[in-house]
Structure formats: structure tokens, C-alpha cells
Tab-separated table of C-alpha atoms and ligand atoms in Angstrom:
chain	number	residue	atom	x	y	z
A	1164	MET	CA	17.328	28.777	42.164
A	1165	PRO	CA	14.292	28.621	39.845
A	1166	ASP	CA	14.290	27.295	36.283
A	1167	PHE	CA	14.326	30.062	33.733
A	1168	SER	CA	12.650	29.525	30.388
A	1169	GLY	CA	11.980	33.092	29.360
A	1170	ARG	CA	13.305	35.825	27.121
A	1171	VAL	CA	17.091	36.273	27.109
A	1172	LEU	CA	18.183	39.787	26.102
A	1173	HIS	CA	21.292	40.153	23.957
A	1174	ASN	CA	23.752	42.956	23.334
A	1175	ALA	CA	24.483	44.374	19.865
A	1176	ALA	CA	27.042	41.613	19.202
A	1177	GLY	CA	24.311	39.008	19.777
A	1178	LYS	CA	25.800	37.879	23.094
A	1179	PRO	CA	23.731	37.558	26.278
A	1180	LEU	CA	24.063	40.573	28.584
A	1181	SER	CA	26.808	40.406	31.197
A	1182	LEU	CA	26.665	40.427	34.972
A	1183	ILE	CA	29.802	42.275	36.013
A	1184	LYS	CA	31.286	42.149	39.473
A	1185	PHE	CA	33.578	45.017	40.313
A	1186	ASN	CA	35.281	45.365	43.607
A	1187	ASP	CA	38.789	45.384	44.935
A	1188	VAL	CA	38.282	41.867	46.112
A	1189	LEU	CA	36.564	39.228	44.073
A	1190	SER	CA	35.046	37.413	47.003
A	1191	ASP	CA	31.563	36.075	47.722
A	1192	ILE	CA	30.807	35.506	44.082
A	1193	LYS	CA	29.077	32.153	44.481
A	1194	ASN	CA	25.598	33.730	44.565
A	1195	LEU	CA	26.366	36.016	41.642
A	1196	LYS	CA	27.607	33.099	39.561
A	1197	ALA	CA	24.433	31.152	40.380
A	1198	LEU	CA	22.270	34.183	39.489
A	1199	ALA	CA	24.096	34.600	36.160
A	1200	SER	CA	23.794	30.930	35.322
A	1201	THR	CA	20.052	30.711	36.149
A	1202	TYR	CA	19.139	33.735	34.055
A	1203	GLN	CA	21.616	33.036	31.237
A	1204	LEU	CA	23.821	36.050	31.797
A	1205	GLU	CA	27.541	36.021	31.129
A	1206	PHE	CA	29.349	36.311	34.474
A	1207	VAL	CA	32.439	38.540	34.416
A	1208	GLY	CA	34.765	39.373	37.287
A	1209	LEU	CA	36.429	42.754	36.976
A	1210	GLN	CA	38.674	44.304	39.570
A	1211	GLN	CA	38.142	48.045	39.192
A	1212	LEU	CA	35.257	50.437	38.793
A	1213	ALA	CA	37.406	52.516	36.432
A	1214	ALA	CA	37.344	49.641	33.949
A	1215	ILE	CA	33.541	49.620	33.638
A	1216	TYR	CA	32.635	52.949	32.065
A	1217	THR	CA	35.120	52.844	29.189
A	1218	ASP	CA	34.898	52.403	25.401
A	1219	LYS	CA	36.750	49.149	25.863
A	1220	ALA	CA	34.035	47.842	28.191
A	1221	VAL	CA	31.287	49.008	25.813
A	1222	ASN	CA	33.024	47.146	22.956
A	1223	GLN	CA	33.346	44.047	25.100
A	1224	PHE	CA	29.948	43.985	26.856
A	1225	GLY	CA	27.693	46.265	24.792
A	1226	GLN	CA	26.009	49.396	26.110
A	1227	TYR	CA	23.947	47.719	28.838
A	1228	ALA	CA	24.996	45.287	31.554
A	1229	LEU	CA	24.085	44.226	35.049
A	1230	VAL	CA	26.641	45.130	37.679
A	1231	SER	CA	27.033	44.073	41.264
A	1232	VAL	CA	27.200	47.212	43.418
A	1233	ASP	CA	26.989	47.711	47.182
A	1234	GLU	CA	23.208	48.147	46.970
A	1235	GLY	CA	22.827	44.906	45.039
A	1236	VAL	CA	22.569	43.973	41.378
A	1237	GLY	CA	21.715	46.883	39.079
A	1238	LEU	CA	21.219	47.594	35.390
A	1239	VAL	CA	23.659	50.174	34.004
A	1240	ASP	CA	24.335	52.079	30.801
A	1241	LEU	CA	28.097	51.754	30.329
A	1242	ARG	CA	28.065	54.946	28.261
A	1243	ASP	CA	26.581	56.987	31.108
A	1244	PRO	CA	28.584	56.845	34.362
A	1245	LYS	CA	26.323	59.493	35.943
A	1246	LEU	CA	23.264	57.292	35.681
A	1247	LEU	CA	22.702	55.371	38.902
A	1248	PRO	CA	22.303	51.597	38.537
A	1249	LEU	CA	18.656	50.552	38.370
A	1250	CYS	CA	18.183	48.095	41.245
A	1251	VAL	CA	15.107	46.479	42.762
A	1252	ASP	CA	15.207	47.752	46.300
A	1253	PHE	CA	12.133	46.884	48.340
A	1254	ALA	CA	13.623	48.480	51.412
A	1255	ALA	CA	14.044	51.772	49.556
A	1256	ASP	CA	12.548	54.825	51.127
A	1257	ALA	CA	10.118	55.626	48.333
A	1258	LEU	CA	8.384	52.281	48.454
A	1259	LEU	CA	8.328	52.156	52.234
A	1260	TYR	CA	7.026	55.718	52.287
A	1261	ARG	CA	4.172	54.738	49.990
A	1262	LYS	CA	3.446	51.716	52.181
A	1263	ASP	CA	3.478	53.721	55.425
A	1264	LYS	CA	2.029	57.032	54.293
A	1265	GLY	CA	0.316	56.204	51.013
A	1266	GLY	CA	-3.371	55.634	50.576
A	1267	GLY	CA	-3.259	52.056	51.918
A	1268	LYS	CA	-6.429	50.207	51.043
A	1269	ASN	CA	-7.804	53.425	49.532
A	1270	GLU	CA	-5.104	53.441	46.838
A	1271	ALA	CA	-6.552	52.932	43.362
A	1272	ILE	CA	-4.653	49.651	42.927
A	1273	ALA	CA	-6.096	48.303	46.203
A	1274	LYS	CA	-9.624	49.160	45.101
A	1275	ALA	CA	-8.966	47.674	41.663
A	1276	VAL	CA	-7.960	44.254	43.032
A	1277	GLY	CA	-10.873	44.301	45.500
A	1278	ILE	CA	-9.125	44.763	48.849
A	1279	LYS	CA	-11.812	45.375	51.485
A	1280	SER	CA	-11.694	45.717	55.277
A	1281	THR	CA	-10.642	42.143	56.014
A	1282	LEU	CA	-10.507	40.737	52.497
A	1283	ARG	CA	-7.042	40.193	51.030
A	1284	PRO	CA	-7.297	38.478	47.633
A	1285	SER	CA	-4.480	36.257	46.401
A	1286	VAL	CA	-2.905	37.826	43.307
A	1287	VAL	CA	-0.896	36.573	40.347
A	1288	ASP	CA	0.970	39.579	38.942
A	1289	ALA	CA	1.571	38.205	35.443
A	1290	THR	CA	3.769	41.119	34.288
A	1291	ALA	CA	5.852	41.702	37.402
A	1292	GLY	CA	8.501	44.073	35.961
A	1293	LEU	CA	10.454	45.666	38.799
A	1294	GLY	CA	7.876	44.468	41.310
A	1295	THR	CA	6.589	47.839	42.523
A	1296	ASP	CA	2.899	47.006	42.148
A	1297	SER	CA	3.441	43.527	43.612
A	1298	PHE	CA	5.212	45.049	46.605
A	1299	ILE	CA	2.349	47.484	47.229
A	1300	LEU	CA	-0.180	44.629	47.103
A	1301	ALA	CA	1.970	42.442	49.366
A	1302	SER	CA	2.417	45.358	51.781
A	1303	LEU	CA	-1.393	45.518	52.007
A	1304	GLY	CA	-1.461	41.843	52.968
A	1305	CYS	CA	-2.029	40.004	49.652
A	1306	GLN	CA	-0.103	36.842	48.748
A	1307	VAL	CA	1.458	37.682	45.377
A	1308	THR	CA	2.988	35.400	42.741
A	1309	LEU	CA	5.195	37.359	40.354
A	1310	LEU	CA	5.489	36.123	36.762
A	1311	GLU	CA	8.235	37.665	34.620
A	1312	ARG	CA	9.630	36.527	31.286
A	1313	THR	CA	12.737	38.685	30.754
A	1314	ASN	CA	16.021	37.389	32.126
A	1315	ILE	CA	17.545	40.667	33.325
A	1316	VAL	CA	14.298	41.682	35.028
A	1317	CYS	CA	14.106	38.288	36.764
A	1318	ALA	CA	17.715	38.664	37.912
A	1319	LEU	CA	16.963	42.144	39.328
A	1320	LEU	CA	13.791	40.887	41.037
A	1321	HIS	CA	15.511	37.797	42.383
A	1322	ASP	CA	18.266	39.904	43.916
A	1323	GLY	CA	15.731	42.450	45.257
A	1324	LEU	CA	13.672	39.713	46.922
A	1325	ASP	CA	16.812	38.164	48.452
A	1326	ARG	CA	17.929	41.472	49.941
A	1327	GLY	CA	14.378	42.458	50.911
A	1328	SER	CA	14.038	39.232	52.890
A	1329	GLU	CA	17.046	40.239	55.012
A	1330	ASP	CA	15.796	43.745	55.785
A	1331	VAL	CA	13.742	44.225	58.968
A	1332	GLN	CA	11.450	46.765	57.324
A	1333	SER	CA	10.538	44.714	54.287
A	1334	ARG	CA	11.042	41.044	55.184
A	1335	ASP	CA	7.446	40.347	56.287
A	1336	ILE	CA	6.147	41.851	53.057
A	1337	VAL	CA	8.667	40.070	50.856
A	1338	ALA	CA	7.674	36.781	52.530
A	1339	ARG	CA	4.295	37.178	50.757
A	1340	MET	CA	5.986	37.522	47.322
A	1341	LYS	CA	7.059	34.573	45.172
A	1342	LEU	CA	8.871	34.873	41.835
A	1343	LEU	CA	7.947	32.408	39.081
A	1344	PRO	CA	10.131	33.178	36.044
A	1345	GLY	CA	8.942	32.431	32.507
A	1346	ASN	CA	6.333	33.466	29.967
A	1347	ALA	CA	3.065	34.237	31.750
A	1348	VAL	CA	0.927	32.743	28.961
A	1349	GLU	CA	2.514	29.354	29.746
A	1350	ARG	CA	2.716	29.889	33.510
A	1351	LEU	CA	-0.974	30.894	33.747
A	1352	GLN	CA	-1.904	27.765	31.777
A	1353	GLU	CA	0.155	25.634	34.193
A	1354	LEU	CA	-1.589	27.220	37.184
A	1355	ILE	CA	-4.981	26.482	35.559
A	1356	GLU	CA	-3.983	22.827	34.989
A	1357	GLN	CA	-2.741	22.553	38.583
A	1358	LYS	CA	-6.153	23.918	39.718
A	1359	GLN	CA	-4.434	26.619	41.772
A	1360	GLU	CA	-6.823	28.897	43.613
A	1361	VAL	CA	-6.135	32.457	42.533
A	1362	ASP	CA	-8.511	35.335	43.226
A	1363	VAL	CA	-7.020	38.020	40.989
A	1364	VAL	CA	-4.750	38.145	37.953
A	1365	TYR	CA	-3.090	41.544	37.550
A	1366	LEU	CA	-1.673	42.682	34.181
A	1367	ASP	CA	0.496	45.726	33.415
A	1368	PRO	CA	2.193	45.095	30.067
A	1369	MET	CA	4.520	47.688	28.510
A	1370	PHE	CA	2.715	50.102	26.220
A	1371	PRO	CA	4.506	52.579	23.902
A	1372	HIS	CA	4.715	56.131	25.213
A	1373	LYS	CA	2.740	58.700	23.260
A	1374	LYS	CA	5.672	61.030	22.808
A	1375	LYS	CA	9.094	61.592	24.293
A	1376	SER	CA	8.150	62.038	27.893
A	1377	ALA	CA	10.373	64.085	30.156
A	1378	ALA	CA	8.431	62.630	33.063
A	1379	VAL	CA	10.019	59.194	32.634
A	1380	LYS	CA	13.126	59.126	34.792
A	1381	LYS	CA	16.378	58.198	33.065
A	1382	PRO	CA	16.955	54.795	34.701
A	1383	MET	CA	13.373	53.822	33.770
A	1384	LYS	CA	14.035	54.959	30.190
A	1385	MET	CA	16.963	52.545	30.077
A	1386	PHE	CA	14.595	49.775	31.221
A	1387	GLN	CA	12.004	50.702	28.588
A	1388	THR	CA	14.614	50.950	25.804
A	1389	LEU	CA	15.889	47.481	26.611
A	1390	LEU	CA	12.504	45.804	26.972
A	1391	GLY	CA	10.517	47.606	24.281
A	1392	HIS	CA	6.762	47.295	24.095
A	1393	ASP	CA	4.857	44.070	24.896
A	1394	ALA	CA	3.146	43.751	21.512
A	1395	ASP	CA	1.680	40.348	22.461
A	1396	ALA	CA	-0.125	41.680	25.568
A	1397	ASP	CA	-3.556	40.645	24.196
A	1398	ASP	CA	-2.514	36.982	24.596
A	1399	LEU	CA	-2.538	37.367	28.386
A	1400	LEU	CA	-6.210	38.219	28.822
A	1401	THR	CA	-7.820	34.855	27.941
A	1402	PRO	CA	-5.698	32.674	30.294
A	1403	ALA	CA	-5.958	35.391	32.968
A	1404	LEU	CA	-9.766	35.274	32.768
A	1405	SER	CA	-9.707	31.459	32.976
A	1406	LEU	CA	-7.500	31.414	36.068
A	1407	ALA	CA	-8.896	34.285	38.138
A	1408	ALA	CA	-11.755	33.282	40.432
A	1409	LYS	CA	-12.789	36.869	41.197
A	1410	ARG	CA	-11.344	39.392	38.734
A	1411	VAL	CA	-8.695	40.360	36.217
A	1412	VAL	CA	-7.218	43.836	36.569
A	1413	VAL	CA	-5.385	45.492	33.666
A	1414	LYS	CA	-3.343	48.648	34.265
A	1415	ARG	CA	-3.132	50.800	31.134
A	1416	PRO	CA	-2.082	54.335	30.230
A	1417	ASN	CA	-5.280	56.368	29.793
A	1418	TYR	CA	-4.771	56.616	26.023
A	1419	ALA	CA	-4.286	52.837	25.469
A	1420	PRO	CA	-7.051	50.638	24.021
A	1421	PHE	CA	-8.595	47.768	26.007
A	1422	LEU	CA	-6.790	44.437	25.810
A	1423	GLN	CA	-8.396	42.419	22.980
A	1424	ASP	CA	-10.667	45.487	22.516
A	1425	LYS	CA	-12.772	43.917	25.252
A	1426	ALA	CA	-14.661	46.405	27.422
A	1427	PRO	CA	-14.142	45.820	31.174
A	1428	THR	CA	-16.905	45.535	33.776
A	1429	MET	CA	-15.686	48.738	35.408
A	1430	GLN	CA	-12.796	51.193	35.370
A	1431	ILE	CA	-10.870	53.050	38.039
A	1432	LYS	CA	-9.249	56.118	36.544
A	1433	GLY	CA	-6.192	58.019	37.690
A	1434	LYS	CA	-4.351	61.015	36.192
A	1435	LYS	CA	-2.205	58.996	33.805
A	1436	HIS	CA	-3.331	55.411	34.219
A	1437	ARG	CA	-6.547	53.537	34.565
A	1438	PHE	CA	-7.376	50.079	35.877
A	1439	ASP	CA	-9.709	48.027	33.678
A	1440	VAL	CA	-11.478	45.542	35.944
A	1441	TYR	CA	-13.058	42.369	34.507
A	1442	LEU	CA	-15.267	40.749	37.137
A	1443	ARG	CA	-15.781	36.966	36.936
B	2032	SAM	C1	5.339	47.725	32.554
B	2032	SAM	S1	6.310	46.412	33.199
B	2032	SAM	C2	5.440	46.045	34.700
B	2032	SAM	C3	5.717	47.015	35.807
B	2032	SAM	C4	5.200	46.521	37.152
B	2032	SAM	N1	3.761	46.574	37.238
B	2032	SAM	C5	5.833	47.278	38.300
B	2032	SAM	O1	5.097	47.776	39.172
B	2032	SAM	O2	7.084	47.346	38.357
B	2032	SAM	C6	5.855	45.029	32.211
B	2032	SAM	C7	6.671	43.779	32.508
B	2032	SAM	O3	5.909	42.650	32.075
B	2032	SAM	C8	6.767	41.707	31.513
B	2032	SAM	N2	5.942	40.882	30.588
B	2032	SAM	C9	5.253	41.281	29.509
B	2032	SAM	N3	4.620	40.253	28.907
B	2032	SAM	C10	4.915	39.163	29.653
B	2032	SAM	C11	4.573	37.784	29.550
B	2032	SAM	N4	3.823	37.307	28.545
B	2032	SAM	N5	5.049	36.942	30.491
B	2032	SAM	C12	5.811	37.401	31.525
B	2032	SAM	N6	6.192	38.684	31.657
B	2032	SAM	C13	5.749	39.557	30.736
B	2032	SAM	C14	7.823	42.536	30.797
B	2032	SAM	O4	9.019	41.787	30.599
B	2032	SAM	C15	8.009	43.688	31.779
B	2032	SAM	O5	9.023	43.423	32.701
């Protein structure tokens, strides 16, 4: 288990969020207890699903919690039983579909990080989130280090990587992904001091949505509500530029300003997002 020294999210009562196990049998909880303890979550064993989506549970745990479901660990809104738990699932069809049938090295993200016929840059994804971009890069052959500062996100990623490493379809890809929890400003500095060779630093901090967007799916909205916007994103650019040997890539909504108002060397534009590329 890694050391966690990042941001611990709390519920309305000021308590750390809970990791709730529900099942008829409370067995095999050693890993869940370890996960909760590493990421400073309160571990709770509950016997029945019916006890989760109740006012009593909301009063006890707050509106949001992590639960252990068959698919793995997922974030839930205890006020909304219809909302599926938000899990990191690298074996999920959508991601595998994009890997198998997507644009491959012609995808915008692949071009942005500089993937070429045989060239596979090593990448530090300093704002890993739910790991989708990291997974795409790893599926294209890049070694990816994932930095993430928020405890619940690290717990979801940790669980997703564990399960992904046991799945035949995703295990080779997941073997190229390494989670390093903590604040990326500090982690990038440590990597610089350790003289680690890193080709690309990739940044995708949270940026406020322009207006209420129907396009954002409900489970993602829950994620965004909990995490808010990364107002300190500018702090990432300077250490990223010091560490990256080849380039820094910043993913931004098209309407967002440049990080530190610094114009990139080039841009790759998509419908909603763009990649600002700073060559070294
Ligand atoms: C928009 S999400 C990234 C989504 C990701 N690219 C994906 O494909 O799933 C931004 C994430 O960066 C994390 N983050 C923001 N600033 C950070 C920092 N200074 N250190 C580590 N993580 C950070 C946030 O906690 C959040 O999980």
C-alpha cells in the first residue's frame, strides 16, 4: 500500500467519507480495510443493501460514500439509489472499445504527447482523476505514472488498477500504469530531485463548466460536485516544465485560458477540448 499525503474529503459533519461494505456475508474485508486506512476513509461494515439508501444512512455517513459492490469500489450518492456507483473499471467495454477501435496513435491525445511509429514517450499524468487518459496512453504503449491528490479518487484508482491487473484484457496495459498518490506539485519536485527521466508531463486539471451541461453524465456530475474546480492548476506548469524532457501537454476546455496565461508552442484542437503543447 502506498503512503497517502493528499487531500482528504469530508462529509457535511466534517468526518472523512466512509467506505461501506454491504453484503450478506462480511468476508474478505482485509483489502477493503487496508484501502480505507491508506486513504483515510472510515471503514464501515453493513449487512444489507437496504440499509444504504436511507435517511438514516445519509445522517450517519453524509450524502456521498464509497461502497464495495460486485464490480469493485464505487462512489455513490446515498440520496439517489438509481445512480450507478462510479467505479474505475479498466476492463469496461467503453475503454476497451476505444483502445481496440478508436483512433490509436492518430487520436488527438496520442499526437499531443508525441507518439510516433515506434516512439512511446514515458508520461507522468499529474492529474490522473479516474485514469481514462492514462489508460489510453498506456494502451498505446506508454509507461505512465499517475499522480492524484484526492483520497477518494486514489482509492477508486487503486481498486481499478488492482482489478485491471487480474483481467486478461487489461492486465498488460495496467502493468504500464503506476499510481503515486499525493499532491503533484510536491511529487513532480521529488521526481526532479531524483533525476527521473520523464519525456512528457500531462495535465488535465478540473475547470468550471460554462453552464449547467446536460452532456455531463450524472455519475461524473457527482465526481465534479465532490472535487470542485482545481483553482491552483497554474502551480503545476512550472514543475511540469522542469521535469519533462520533451514536452508538457495541458488538456483544457476550448473556452479555458492558458495555464499561467502562457501561450503554448502548438495546439491540437478538438470539438470541446484542446491540447496545449509546450515543447522543451
Ligand atoms: C479533470 S480530472 C482528470 C481526469 C483524467 N484526465 C481522466 O482521464 O480521468 C482532474 C484530477 O486532477 C486531480 N488534481 C488536480 N490538481 C492536482 C494536484 N496538484 N496534484 C494531484 N492531483 C491533482 C484532481 O483531484 C482530479 O482528480
